[in-house]
mmCIF file of C-alpha atoms in Angstrom:
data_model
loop_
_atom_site.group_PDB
_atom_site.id
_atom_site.type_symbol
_atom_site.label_atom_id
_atom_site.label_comp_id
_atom_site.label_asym_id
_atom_site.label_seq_id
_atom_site.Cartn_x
_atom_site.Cartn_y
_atom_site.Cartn_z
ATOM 1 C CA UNK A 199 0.000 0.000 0.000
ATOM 2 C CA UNK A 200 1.647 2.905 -1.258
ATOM 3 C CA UNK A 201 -0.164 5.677 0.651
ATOM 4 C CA UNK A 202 0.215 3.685 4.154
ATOM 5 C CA UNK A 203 2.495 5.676 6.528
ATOM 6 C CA UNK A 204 3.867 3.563 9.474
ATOM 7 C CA UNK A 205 6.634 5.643 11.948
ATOM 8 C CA UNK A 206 9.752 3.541 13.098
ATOM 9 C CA UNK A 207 8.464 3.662 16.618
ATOM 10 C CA UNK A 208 4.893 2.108 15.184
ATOM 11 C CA UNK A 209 7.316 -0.992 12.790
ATOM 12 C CA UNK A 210 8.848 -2.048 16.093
ATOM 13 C CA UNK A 211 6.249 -2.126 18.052
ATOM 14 C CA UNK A 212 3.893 -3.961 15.857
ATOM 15 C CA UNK A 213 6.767 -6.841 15.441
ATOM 16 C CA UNK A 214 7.877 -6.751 19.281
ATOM 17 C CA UNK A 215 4.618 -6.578 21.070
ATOM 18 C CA UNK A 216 2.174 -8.160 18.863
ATOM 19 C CA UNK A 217 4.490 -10.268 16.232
ATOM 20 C CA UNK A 218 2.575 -8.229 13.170
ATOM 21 C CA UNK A 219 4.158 -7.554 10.354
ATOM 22 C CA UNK A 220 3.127 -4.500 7.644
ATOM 23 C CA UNK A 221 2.664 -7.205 5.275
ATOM 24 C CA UNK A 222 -0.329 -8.346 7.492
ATOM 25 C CA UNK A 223 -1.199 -4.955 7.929
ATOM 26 C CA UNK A 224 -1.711 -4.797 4.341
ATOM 27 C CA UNK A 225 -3.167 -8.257 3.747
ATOM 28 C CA UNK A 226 -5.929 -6.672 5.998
ATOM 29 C CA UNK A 227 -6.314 -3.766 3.949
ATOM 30 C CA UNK A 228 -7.083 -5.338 0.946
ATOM 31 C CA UNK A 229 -9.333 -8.530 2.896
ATOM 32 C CA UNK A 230 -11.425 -6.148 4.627
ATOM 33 C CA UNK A 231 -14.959 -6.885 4.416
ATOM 34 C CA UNK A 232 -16.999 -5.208 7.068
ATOM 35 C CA UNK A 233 -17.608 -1.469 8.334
ATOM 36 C CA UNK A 234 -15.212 0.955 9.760
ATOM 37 C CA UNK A 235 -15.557 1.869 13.026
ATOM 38 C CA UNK A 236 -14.572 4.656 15.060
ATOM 39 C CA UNK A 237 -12.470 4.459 18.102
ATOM 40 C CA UNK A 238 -14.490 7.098 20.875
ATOM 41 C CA UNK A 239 -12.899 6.431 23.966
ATOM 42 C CA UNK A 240 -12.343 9.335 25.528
ATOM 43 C CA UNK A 241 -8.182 8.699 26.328
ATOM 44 C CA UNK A 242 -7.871 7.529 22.473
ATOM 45 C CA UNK A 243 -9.343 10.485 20.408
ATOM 46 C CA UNK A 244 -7.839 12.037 18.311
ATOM 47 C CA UNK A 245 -8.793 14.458 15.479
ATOM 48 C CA UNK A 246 -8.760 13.388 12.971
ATOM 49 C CA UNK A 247 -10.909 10.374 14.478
ATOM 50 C CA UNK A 248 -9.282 6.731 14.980
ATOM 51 C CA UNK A 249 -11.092 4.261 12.752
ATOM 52 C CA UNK A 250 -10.333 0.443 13.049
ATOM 53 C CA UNK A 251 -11.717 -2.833 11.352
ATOM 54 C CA UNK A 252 -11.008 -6.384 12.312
ATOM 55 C CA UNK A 253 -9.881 -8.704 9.289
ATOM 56 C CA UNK A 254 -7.694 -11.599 8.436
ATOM 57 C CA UNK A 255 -4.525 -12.081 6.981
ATOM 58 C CA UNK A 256 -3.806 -14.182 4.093
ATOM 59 C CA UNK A 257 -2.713 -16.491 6.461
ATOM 60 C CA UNK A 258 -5.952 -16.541 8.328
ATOM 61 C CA UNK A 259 -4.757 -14.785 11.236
ATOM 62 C CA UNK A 260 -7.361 -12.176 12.630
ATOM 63 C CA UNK A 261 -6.107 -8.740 13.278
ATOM 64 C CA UNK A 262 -7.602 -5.281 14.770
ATOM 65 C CA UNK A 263 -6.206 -2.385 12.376
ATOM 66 C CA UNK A 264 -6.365 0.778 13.720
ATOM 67 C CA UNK A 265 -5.436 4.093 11.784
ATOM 68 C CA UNK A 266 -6.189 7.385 11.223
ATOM 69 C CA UNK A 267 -6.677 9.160 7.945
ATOM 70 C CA UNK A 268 -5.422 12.205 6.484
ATOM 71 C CA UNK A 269 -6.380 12.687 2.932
ATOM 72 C CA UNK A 270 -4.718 9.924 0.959
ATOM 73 C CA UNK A 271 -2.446 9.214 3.881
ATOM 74 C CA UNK A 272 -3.867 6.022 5.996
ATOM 75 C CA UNK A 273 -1.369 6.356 9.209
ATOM 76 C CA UNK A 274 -1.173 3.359 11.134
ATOM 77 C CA UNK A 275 -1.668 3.568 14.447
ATOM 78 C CA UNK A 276 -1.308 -0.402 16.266
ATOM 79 C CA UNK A 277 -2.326 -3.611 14.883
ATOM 80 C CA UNK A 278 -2.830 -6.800 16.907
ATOM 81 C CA UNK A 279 -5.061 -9.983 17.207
ATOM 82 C CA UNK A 280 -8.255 -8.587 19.029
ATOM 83 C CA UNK A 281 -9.709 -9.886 21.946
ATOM 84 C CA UNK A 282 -13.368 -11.521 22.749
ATOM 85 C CA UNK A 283 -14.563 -8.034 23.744
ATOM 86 C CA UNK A 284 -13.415 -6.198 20.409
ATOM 87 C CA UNK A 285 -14.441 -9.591 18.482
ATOM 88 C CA UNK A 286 -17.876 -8.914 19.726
ATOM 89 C CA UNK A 287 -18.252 -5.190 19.388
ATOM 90 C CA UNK A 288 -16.725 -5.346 15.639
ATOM 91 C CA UNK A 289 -19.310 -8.969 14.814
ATOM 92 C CA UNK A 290 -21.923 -6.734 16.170
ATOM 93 C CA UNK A 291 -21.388 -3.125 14.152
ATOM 94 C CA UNK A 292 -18.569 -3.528 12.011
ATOM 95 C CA UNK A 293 -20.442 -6.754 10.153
ATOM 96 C CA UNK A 294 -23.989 -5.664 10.275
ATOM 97 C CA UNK A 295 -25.541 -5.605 6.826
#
């Protein structure tokens, strides 16, 4: 994904803390099939507004993407496997027809 910014800081995280690579960042990109939903918890707003989706990898691993976007920019902000409580929320809003 050319117009995907991801900061140093962001690249080690993801692959220390959570094993991710951008590769399965961008696998989820392109395998999204639900909504986008916005993050409004009060200490995680930010303006423009965090929006995250749940989707797989091509390896079938399930990952939360969170971002923010700025015109063409999509700016990553974490990506991890979600747990039951995001699992549900996302089944529940980000999949509804």
């Amino acid at each position: 994904m050319k117009n995907l910014v991801v900061s140093e800081a962001i690249k080690i995280k993801l692959l220390k803390k959570h094993q991710v690579t951008i590769r399965e960042v961008e696998h989820c990109f392109s395998n999204r099939e639900g909504r986008l939903l916005y993050d409004n918890r009060a200490l995680t707003k930010t303006n423009p507004p965090t929006l995250w989706f749940i989707a797989l990898t091509n390896q079938n691993r399930k990952l939360k993407i969170a971002y923010i976007q700025k015109g063409v920019q999509v700016i990553l902000k974490t990506a991890y496997e979600p747990n039951d409580v995001e699992l549900a929320i996302y089944e529940r809003f980000g999949m509804a027809a």
